[in-house]
Amino acid sequence: MDIRASLASQQYAASRQAAQPTSNNEQKVNSFTGVAQDFAQTLQNGEQTAMAALSGDADPHALVQALAQTELAVETAVTVRDKVVEAYQEILRMPV
């Protein structure tokens, strides 16, 4: 058996799996999960930096930067929540 043919079939199988389309809902769930995990990680990093600053282990500049990132993440989450609630209320106002 030709080794090149074997390698080619293995590469084809690997690339075929990577190129398979995923459903639109699956992509939305994956992206939402990623965003939620990033949000939680940002909050956790800010909390860890604040705890380190209280014990004197963190640089004040790092604390300010972590708190700014946390504030931005929370403001973004609140804005998204407000938009979702507004859209829901608009749907409820639609005549049937």
CSV table of N, CA and C in Angstrom, one decimal:
chain,number,residue,atom,x,y,z
A,1,MET,N,0.8,-1.2,0.0
A,1,MET,CA,0.0,0.0,0.0
A,1,MET,C,0.9,1.2,0.0
A,2,ASP,N,0.5,2.2,-0.7
A,2,ASP,CA,1.2,3.5,-0.9
A,2,ASP,C,1.0,4.3,0.4
A,3,ILE,N,2.1,4.7,1.0
A,3,ILE,CA,2.0,5.5,2.2
A,3,ILE,C,1.4,6.9,1.9
A,4,ARG,N,1.6,7.4,0.8
A,4,ARG,CA,1.1,8.7,0.4
A,4,ARG,C,-0.5,8.7,0.4
A,5,ALA,N,-1.0,7.6,-0.1
A,5,ALA,CA,-2.5,7.4,-0.2
A,5,ALA,C,-3.0,7.3,1.2
A,6,SER,N,-2.3,6.6,2.1
A,6,SER,CA,-2.8,6.5,3.5
A,6,SER,C,-2.8,7.8,4.2
A,7,LEU,N,-1.7,8.6,4.0
A,7,LEU,CA,-1.7,9.9,4.6
A,7,LEU,C,-2.7,10.9,4.0
A,8,ALA,N,-2.9,10.7,2.7
A,8,ALA,CA,-3.9,11.6,2.1
A,8,ALA,C,-5.3,11.3,2.6
A,9,SER,N,-5.6,10.0,2.8
A,9,SER,CA,-7.0,9.7,3.4
A,9,SER,C,-7.1,10.1,4.8
A,10,GLN,N,-6.0,10.1,5.6
A,10,GLN,CA,-6.1,10.6,6.9
A,10,GLN,C,-6.3,12.1,7.0
A,11,GLN,N,-5.6,12.8,6.1
A,11,GLN,CA,-5.8,14.2,6.0
A,11,GLN,C,-7.2,14.6,5.6
A,12,TYR,N,-7.7,13.8,4.6
A,12,TYR,CA,-9.0,14.1,4.1
A,12,TYR,C,-10.0,13.9,5.3
A,13,ALA,N,-9.9,12.9,6.0
A,13,ALA,CA,-10.8,12.6,7.1
A,13,ALA,C,-10.8,13.7,8.2
A,14,ALA,N,-9.6,14.2,8.5
A,14,ALA,CA,-9.4,15.3,9.4
A,14,ALA,C,-10.0,16.6,8.9
A,15,SER,N,-9.8,16.9,7.7
A,15,SER,CA,-10.3,18.2,7.1
A,15,SER,C,-11.8,18.1,6.9
A,16,ARG,N,-12.3,16.9,6.6
A,16,ARG,CA,-13.7,16.8,6.4
A,16,ARG,C,-14.5,17.0,7.7
A,17,GLN,N,-14.0,16.6,8.8
A,17,GLN,CA,-14.6,16.8,10.0
A,17,GLN,C,-14.6,18.3,10.4
A,18,ALA,N,-13.5,18.9,10.1
A,18,ALA,CA,-13.4,20.4,10.5
A,18,ALA,C,-14.3,21.2,9.6
A,19,ALA,N,-14.6,20.7,8.4
A,19,ALA,CA,-15.3,21.5,7.4
A,19,ALA,C,-16.8,21.3,7.5
A,20,GLN,N,-17.2,20.3,8.3
A,20,GLN,CA,-18.7,20.0,8.4
A,20,GLN,C,-19.4,21.2,9.0
A,21,PRO,N,-20.5,21.6,8.3
A,21,PRO,CA,-21.2,22.8,8.9
A,21,PRO,C,-21.9,22.4,10.2
A,22,THR,N,-22.0,23.4,11.0
A,22,THR,CA,-22.7,23.3,12.3
A,22,THR,C,-24.0,24.0,12.1
A,23,SER,N,-25.0,23.6,12.9
A,23,SER,CA,-26.3,24.3,12.8
A,23,SER,C,-26.1,25.7,13.4
A,24,ASN,N,-27.0,26.6,12.9
A,24,ASN,CA,-27.0,28.0,13.4
A,24,ASN,C,-27.2,28.1,14.9
A,25,ASN,N,-28.2,27.2,15.4
A,25,ASN,CA,-28.5,27.3,16.8
A,25,ASN,C,-27.3,26.8,17.6
A,26,GLU,N,-26.5,25.8,17.1
A,26,GLU,CA,-25.4,25.4,17.8
A,26,GLU,C,-24.3,26.5,17.9
A,27,GLN,N,-24.1,27.2,16.8
A,27,GLN,CA,-23.2,28.3,16.8
A,27,GLN,C,-23.6,29.4,17.8
A,28,LYS,N,-24.9,29.7,17.9
A,28,LYS,CA,-25.3,30.7,18.8
A,28,LYS,C,-25.1,30.3,20.2
A,29,VAL,N,-25.4,29.0,20.5
A,29,VAL,CA,-25.2,28.5,21.9
A,29,VAL,C,-23.7,28.6,22.3
A,30,ASN,N,-22.9,28.1,21.3
A,30,ASN,CA,-21.4,28.2,21.6
A,30,ASN,C,-20.9,29.6,21.8
A,31,SER,N,-21.4,30.5,21.0
A,31,SER,CA,-20.9,31.9,21.1
A,31,SER,C,-21.4,32.5,22.4
A,32,PHE,N,-22.7,32.2,22.8
A,32,PHE,CA,-23.2,32.7,24.1
A,32,PHE,C,-22.5,32.1,25.2
A,33,THR,N,-22.2,30.9,25.2
A,33,THR,CA,-21.4,30.2,26.2
A,33,THR,C,-20.1,30.8,26.4
A,34,GLY,N,-19.4,31.1,25.2
A,34,GLY,CA,-18.1,31.7,25.3
A,34,GLY,C,-18.1,33.1,25.9
A,35,VAL,N,-19.2,33.9,25.5
A,35,VAL,CA,-19.3,35.2,26.1
A,35,VAL,C,-19.6,35.2,27.6
A,36,ALA,N,-20.4,34.2,28.0
A,36,ALA,CA,-20.7,34.1,29.4
A,36,ALA,C,-19.4,33.7,30.2
A,37,GLN,N,-18.7,32.8,29.6
A,37,GLN,CA,-17.4,32.4,30.3
A,37,GLN,C,-16.4,33.5,30.4
A,38,ASP,N,-16.3,34.3,29.3
A,38,ASP,CA,-15.4,35.4,29.3
A,38,ASP,C,-15.8,36.5,30.3
A,39,PHE,N,-17.1,36.7,30.5
A,39,PHE,CA,-17.7,37.6,31.4
A,39,PHE,C,-17.3,37.2,32.9
A,40,ALA,N,-17.6,35.9,33.1
A,40,ALA,CA,-17.3,35.3,34.4
A,40,ALA,C,-15.8,35.4,34.7
A,41,GLN,N,-15.0,35.1,33.7
A,41,GLN,CA,-13.5,35.2,33.9
A,41,GLN,C,-13.0,36.6,34.2
A,42,THR,N,-13.6,37.6,33.5
A,42,THR,CA,-13.2,39.0,33.8
A,42,THR,C,-13.6,39.4,35.2
A,43,LEU,N,-14.8,39.0,35.7
A,43,LEU,CA,-15.2,39.3,37.0
A,43,LEU,C,-14.2,38.6,38.0
A,44,GLN,N,-13.9,37.4,37.7
A,44,GLN,CA,-13.0,36.6,38.6
A,44,GLN,C,-11.6,37.2,38.7
A,45,ASN,N,-11.1,37.6,37.5
A,45,ASN,CA,-9.8,38.3,37.5
A,45,ASN,C,-9.8,39.6,38.3
A,46,GLY,N,-10.9,40.4,38.2
A,46,GLY,CA,-11.0,41.6,38.9
A,46,GLY,C,-11.0,41.4,40.4
A,47,GLU,N,-11.8,40.3,40.8
A,47,GLU,CA,-11.9,40.0,42.2
A,47,GLU,C,-10.5,39.5,42.8
A,48,GLN,N,-9.8,38.7,42.0
A,48,GLN,CA,-8.5,38.2,42.5
A,48,GLN,C,-7.5,39.3,42.6
A,49,THR,N,-7.5,40.2,41.6
A,49,THR,CA,-6.6,41.4,41.7
A,49,THR,C,-6.9,42.3,42.9
A,50,ALA,N,-8.2,42.5,43.2
A,50,ALA,CA,-8.6,43.3,44.3
A,50,ALA,C,-8.2,42.6,45.6
A,51,MET,N,-8.3,41.3,45.7
A,51,MET,CA,-7.9,40.6,46.9
A,51,MET,C,-6.3,40.7,47.1
A,52,ALA,N,-5.6,40.6,46.0
A,52,ALA,CA,-4.2,40.7,46.0
A,52,ALA,C,-3.8,42.1,46.4
A,53,ALA,N,-4.5,43.1,45.9
A,53,ALA,CA,-4.2,44.5,46.3
A,53,ALA,C,-4.4,44.8,47.8
A,54,LEU,N,-5.5,44.2,48.3
A,54,LEU,CA,-5.7,44.3,49.7
A,54,LEU,C,-4.6,43.7,50.6
A,55,SER,N,-4.1,42.6,50.1
A,55,SER,CA,-3.0,42.0,50.9
A,55,SER,C,-1.6,42.6,50.6
A,56,GLY,N,-1.6,43.6,49.6
A,56,GLY,CA,-0.3,44.3,49.3
A,56,GLY,C,0.5,43.6,48.2
A,57,ASP,N,-0.1,42.6,47.6
A,57,ASP,CA,0.7,41.8,46.6
A,57,ASP,C,0.5,42.3,45.2
A,58,ALA,N,-0.4,43.2,44.9
A,58,ALA,CA,-0.7,43.6,43.5
A,58,ALA,C,-0.3,45.1,43.4
A,59,ASP,N,0.0,45.4,42.2
A,59,ASP,CA,0.4,46.8,41.8
A,59,ASP,C,-0.9,47.6,41.8
A,60,PRO,N,-0.9,48.8,42.3
A,60,PRO,CA,-2.2,49.7,42.2
A,60,PRO,C,-2.6,49.9,40.7
A,61,HIS,N,-1.7,50.0,39.8
A,61,HIS,CA,-2.0,50.2,38.4
A,61,HIS,C,-2.8,48.9,37.9
A,62,ALA,N,-2.4,47.7,38.3
A,62,ALA,CA,-3.0,46.5,37.9
A,62,ALA,C,-4.4,46.5,38.5
A,63,LEU,N,-4.6,47.0,39.7
A,63,LEU,CA,-5.9,47.0,40.3
A,63,LEU,C,-6.9,47.9,39.6
A,64,VAL,N,-6.4,49.1,39.2
A,64,VAL,CA,-7.2,50.1,38.5
A,64,VAL,C,-7.6,49.5,37.1
A,65,GLN,N,-6.7,48.8,36.5
A,65,GLN,CA,-6.9,48.2,35.1
A,65,GLN,C,-8.0,47.1,35.3
A,66,ALA,N,-7.8,46.3,36.3
A,66,ALA,CA,-8.8,45.1,36.5
A,66,ALA,C,-10.1,45.7,36.8
A,67,LEU,N,-10.2,46.7,37.6
A,67,LEU,CA,-11.5,47.3,38.0
A,67,LEU,C,-12.2,47.9,36.8
A,68,ALA,N,-11.4,48.6,35.9
A,68,ALA,CA,-11.9,49.2,34.7
A,68,ALA,C,-12.5,48.1,33.8
A,69,GLN,N,-11.8,47.0,33.6
A,69,GLN,CA,-12.2,45.9,32.8
A,69,GLN,C,-13.5,45.3,33.3
A,70,THR,N,-13.6,45.2,34.6
A,70,THR,CA,-14.8,44.6,35.3
A,70,THR,C,-15.9,45.6,35.1
A,71,GLU,N,-15.7,46.9,35.3
A,71,GLU,CA,-16.8,47.8,35.1
A,71,GLU,C,-17.3,47.8,33.7
A,72,LEU,N,-16.4,47.7,32.7
A,72,LEU,CA,-16.8,47.7,31.3
A,72,LEU,C,-17.7,46.4,31.0
A,73,ALA,N,-17.2,45.3,31.6
A,73,ALA,CA,-18.0,44.0,31.4
A,73,ALA,C,-19.4,44.1,32.0
A,74,VAL,N,-19.5,44.7,33.2
A,74,VAL,CA,-20.8,44.8,33.8
A,74,VAL,C,-21.7,45.7,33.1
A,75,GLU,N,-21.1,46.9,32.6
A,75,GLU,CA,-21.9,47.8,31.9
A,75,GLU,C,-22.4,47.2,30.5
A,76,THR,N,-21.6,46.4,29.9
A,76,THR,CA,-22.0,45.8,28.7
A,76,THR,C,-23.1,44.8,28.9
A,77,ALA,N,-23.0,44.0,30.0
A,77,ALA,CA,-24.0,43.0,30.3
A,77,ALA,C,-25.3,43.7,30.7
A,78,VAL,N,-25.3,44.8,31.4
A,78,VAL,CA,-26.5,45.5,31.7
A,78,VAL,C,-27.1,46.1,30.4
A,79,THR,N,-26.3,46.6,29.5
A,79,THR,CA,-26.9,47.1,28.3
A,79,THR,C,-27.5,46.0,27.4
A,80,VAL,N,-26.9,44.9,27.4
A,80,VAL,CA,-27.5,43.8,26.6
A,80,VAL,C,-28.8,43.3,27.3
A,81,ARG,N,-28.8,43.2,28.6
A,81,ARG,CA,-30.0,42.9,29.3
A,81,ARG,C,-31.1,43.8,29.0
A,82,ASP,N,-30.8,45.1,29.1
A,82,ASP,CA,-31.8,46.1,28.8
A,82,ASP,C,-32.4,46.0,27.4
A,83,LYS,N,-31.5,45.7,26.4
A,83,LYS,CA,-32.0,45.6,25.0
A,83,LYS,C,-32.9,44.4,24.9
A,84,VAL,N,-32.5,43.3,25.6
A,84,VAL,CA,-33.4,42.1,25.5
A,84,VAL,C,-34.7,42.3,26.1
A,85,VAL,N,-34.8,43.0,27.3
A,85,VAL,CA,-36.0,43.3,27.9
A,85,VAL,C,-36.9,44.2,27.0
A,86,GLU,N,-36.2,45.2,26.4
A,86,GLU,CA,-36.9,46.1,25.5
A,86,GLU,C,-37.5,45.4,24.3
A,87,ALA,N,-36.8,44.5,23.8
A,87,ALA,CA,-37.3,43.7,22.6
A,87,ALA,C,-38.4,42.8,23.1
A,88,TYR,N,-38.4,42.2,24.2
A,88,TYR,CA,-39.4,41.4,24.7
A,88,TYR,C,-40.7,42.2,25.0
A,89,GLN,N,-40.6,43.4,25.5
A,89,GLN,CA,-41.7,44.2,25.7
A,89,GLN,C,-42.3,44.7,24.4
A,90,GLU,N,-41.5,44.9,23.4
A,90,GLU,CA,-42.0,45.3,22.1
A,90,GLU,C,-42.8,44.1,21.5
A,91,ILE,N,-42.3,42.9,21.7
A,91,ILE,CA,-43.1,41.8,21.2
A,91,ILE,C,-44.4,41.6,21.9
A,92,LEU,N,-44.4,41.9,23.2
A,92,LEU,CA,-45.7,41.8,23.9
A,92,LEU,C,-46.7,42.9,23.5
A,93,ARG,N,-46.2,44.0,23.0
A,93,ARG,CA,-47.1,45.1,22.5
A,93,ARG,C,-47.7,44.8,21.1
A,94,MET,N,-47.1,43.8,20.4
A,94,MET,CA,-47.6,43.6,19.0
A,94,MET,C,-49.0,43.0,19.0
A,95,PRO,N,-49.8,43.5,18.1
A,95,PRO,CA,-51.2,43.0,18.1
A,95,PRO,C,-51.2,41.6,17.5
A,96,VAL,N,-52.1,40.8,18.0
A,96,VAL,CA,-52.2,39.4,17.5
A,96,VAL,C,-53.2,39.2,16.4
